[in-house]
XYZ file of C-alpha atoms in Angstrom:
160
model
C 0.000 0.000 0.000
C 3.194 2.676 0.695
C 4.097 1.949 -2.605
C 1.103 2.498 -4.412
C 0.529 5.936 -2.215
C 3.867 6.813 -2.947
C 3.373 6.650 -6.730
C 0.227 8.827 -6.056
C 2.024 11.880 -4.341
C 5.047 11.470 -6.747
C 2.571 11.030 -9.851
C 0.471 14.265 -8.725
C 3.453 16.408 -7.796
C 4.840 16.037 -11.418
C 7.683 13.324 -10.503
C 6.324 10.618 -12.627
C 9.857 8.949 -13.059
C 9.942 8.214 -9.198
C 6.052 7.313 -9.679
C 6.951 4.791 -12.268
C 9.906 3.601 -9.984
C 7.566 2.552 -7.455
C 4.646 0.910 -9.697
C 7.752 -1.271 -11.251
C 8.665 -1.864 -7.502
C 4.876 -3.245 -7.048
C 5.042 -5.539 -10.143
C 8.723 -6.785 -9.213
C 6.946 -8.355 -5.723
C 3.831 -9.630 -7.695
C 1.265 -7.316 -7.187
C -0.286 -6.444 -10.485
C -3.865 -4.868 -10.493
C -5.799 -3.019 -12.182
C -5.052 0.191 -10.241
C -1.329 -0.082 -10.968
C -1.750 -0.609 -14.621
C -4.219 2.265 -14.655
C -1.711 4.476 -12.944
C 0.542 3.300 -15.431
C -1.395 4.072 -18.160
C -2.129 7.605 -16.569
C 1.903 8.156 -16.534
C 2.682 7.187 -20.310
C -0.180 9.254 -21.198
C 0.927 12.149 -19.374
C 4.735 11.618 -21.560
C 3.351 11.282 -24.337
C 3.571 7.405 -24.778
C 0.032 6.955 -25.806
C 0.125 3.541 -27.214
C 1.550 1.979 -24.277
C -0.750 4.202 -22.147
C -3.384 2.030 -24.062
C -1.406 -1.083 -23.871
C -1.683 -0.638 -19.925
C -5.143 0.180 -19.780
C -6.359 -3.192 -21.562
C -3.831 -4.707 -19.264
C -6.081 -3.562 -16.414
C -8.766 -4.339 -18.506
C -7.349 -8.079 -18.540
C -7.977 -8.150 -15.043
C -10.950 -6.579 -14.246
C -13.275 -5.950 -17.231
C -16.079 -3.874 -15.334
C -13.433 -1.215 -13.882
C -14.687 1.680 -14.842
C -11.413 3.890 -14.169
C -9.979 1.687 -17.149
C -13.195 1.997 -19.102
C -13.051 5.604 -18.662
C -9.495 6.166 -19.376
C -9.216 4.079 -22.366
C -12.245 5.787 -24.109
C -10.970 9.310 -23.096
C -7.830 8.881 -24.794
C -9.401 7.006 -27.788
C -11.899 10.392 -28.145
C -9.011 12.377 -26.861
C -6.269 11.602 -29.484
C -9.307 11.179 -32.144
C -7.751 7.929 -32.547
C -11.236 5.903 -32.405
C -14.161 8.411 -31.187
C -16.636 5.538 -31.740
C -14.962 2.951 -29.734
C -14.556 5.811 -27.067
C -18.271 6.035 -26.716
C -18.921 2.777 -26.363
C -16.178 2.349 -23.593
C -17.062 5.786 -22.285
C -20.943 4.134 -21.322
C -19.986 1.056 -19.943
C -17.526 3.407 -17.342
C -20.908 5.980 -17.118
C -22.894 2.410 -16.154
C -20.687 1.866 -13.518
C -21.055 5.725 -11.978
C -23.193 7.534 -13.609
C -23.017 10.754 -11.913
C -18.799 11.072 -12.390
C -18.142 14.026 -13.962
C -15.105 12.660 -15.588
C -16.952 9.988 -16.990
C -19.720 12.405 -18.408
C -17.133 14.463 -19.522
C -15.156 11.799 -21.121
C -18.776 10.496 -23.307
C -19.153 14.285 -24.068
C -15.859 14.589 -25.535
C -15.994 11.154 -27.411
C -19.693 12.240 -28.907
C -18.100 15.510 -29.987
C -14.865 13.556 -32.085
C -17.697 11.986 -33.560
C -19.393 15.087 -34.752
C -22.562 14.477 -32.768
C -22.138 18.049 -30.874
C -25.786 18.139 -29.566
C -25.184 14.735 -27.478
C -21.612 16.157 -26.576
C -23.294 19.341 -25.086
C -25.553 17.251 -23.212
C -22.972 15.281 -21.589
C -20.399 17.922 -21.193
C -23.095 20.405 -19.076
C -23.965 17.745 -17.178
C -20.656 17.283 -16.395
C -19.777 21.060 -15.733
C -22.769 20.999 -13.012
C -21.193 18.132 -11.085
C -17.868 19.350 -11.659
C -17.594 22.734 -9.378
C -15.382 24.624 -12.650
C -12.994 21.746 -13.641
C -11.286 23.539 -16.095
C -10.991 20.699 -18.512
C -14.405 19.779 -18.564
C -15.364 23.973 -18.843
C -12.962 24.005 -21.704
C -14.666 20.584 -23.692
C -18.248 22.659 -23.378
C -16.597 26.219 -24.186
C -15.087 24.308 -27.495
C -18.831 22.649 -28.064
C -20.807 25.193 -27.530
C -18.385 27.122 -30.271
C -18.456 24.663 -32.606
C -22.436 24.450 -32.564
C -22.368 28.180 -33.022
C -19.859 27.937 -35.864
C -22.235 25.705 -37.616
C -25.236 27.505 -36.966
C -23.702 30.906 -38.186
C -22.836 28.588 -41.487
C -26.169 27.578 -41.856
C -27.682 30.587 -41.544
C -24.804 32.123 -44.535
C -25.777 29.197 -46.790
């Protein structure tokens, strides 16, 4: 358990090599879960190493199919990185089944429906979201970006 609270302060105060250090530490004695992998996954995103942030998250996945962190996390990056905005959505729900009032999971199916270009859906996630969320400036940011993009193509209509 020090470890894995260790690689929480180190991975939230920016010091992801020492964060990594100690997840490798928890695999070396055996303990794989799916927190670790996730927390893995969260660190290779956060450098930039977004297939093996993936890689890590089906890993988790692997051992635990319902956890929803995973779910989540996985489908944010797949909307996030417009690498598969469809598969997003459909990992992005089964995490929202799990917890449906998580404003990072809200936010997450918001985002996903908005890489796929369905922006009314998006909105209606990503407010949700913004209620529950007291500000997170992420999630404000995914409506702001939205709610401009509907406008855009309202403004076109309205020119054509």
């Amino acid at each position: 358990q020090s470890r894995m609270i260790l690689s929480y302060i180190y991975t939230i105060t920016g010091r992801l090599k020492l964060a990594e250090f100690e997840l490798n530490k928890l695999i070396e004695e055996g303990f794989e879960s799916p927190q670790v992998f996730s927390n893995f996954s969260y660190i290779y995103f956060e450098t930039g190493k977004i297939e093996k942030s993936i890689e890590y998250l089906y890993r988790a996945l692997d051992l635990d199919s319902d956890n929803a962190t995973a779910l989540n996390s996985i489908g944010y990056i797949l909307a996030d990185k417009n690498i598969d905005p469809s598969k997003a959505v459909d990992f992005c729900r089964q995490a929202l089944k799990k917890r449906p009032e998580n404003p990072a999971y809200l936010d997450s199916l918001g985002w996903a429906y908005f890489r796929l270009g369905e922006n009314d859906e998006a909105r209606h996630y990503l407010k949700r979201a913004f209620e529950l969320s007291s500000g997170n400036k992420v999630i404000s940011a995914h409506l702001r970006t939205v709610i401009d993009e509907i406008e855009r193509l309202n403004k076109e209509k309205l020119n054509n």
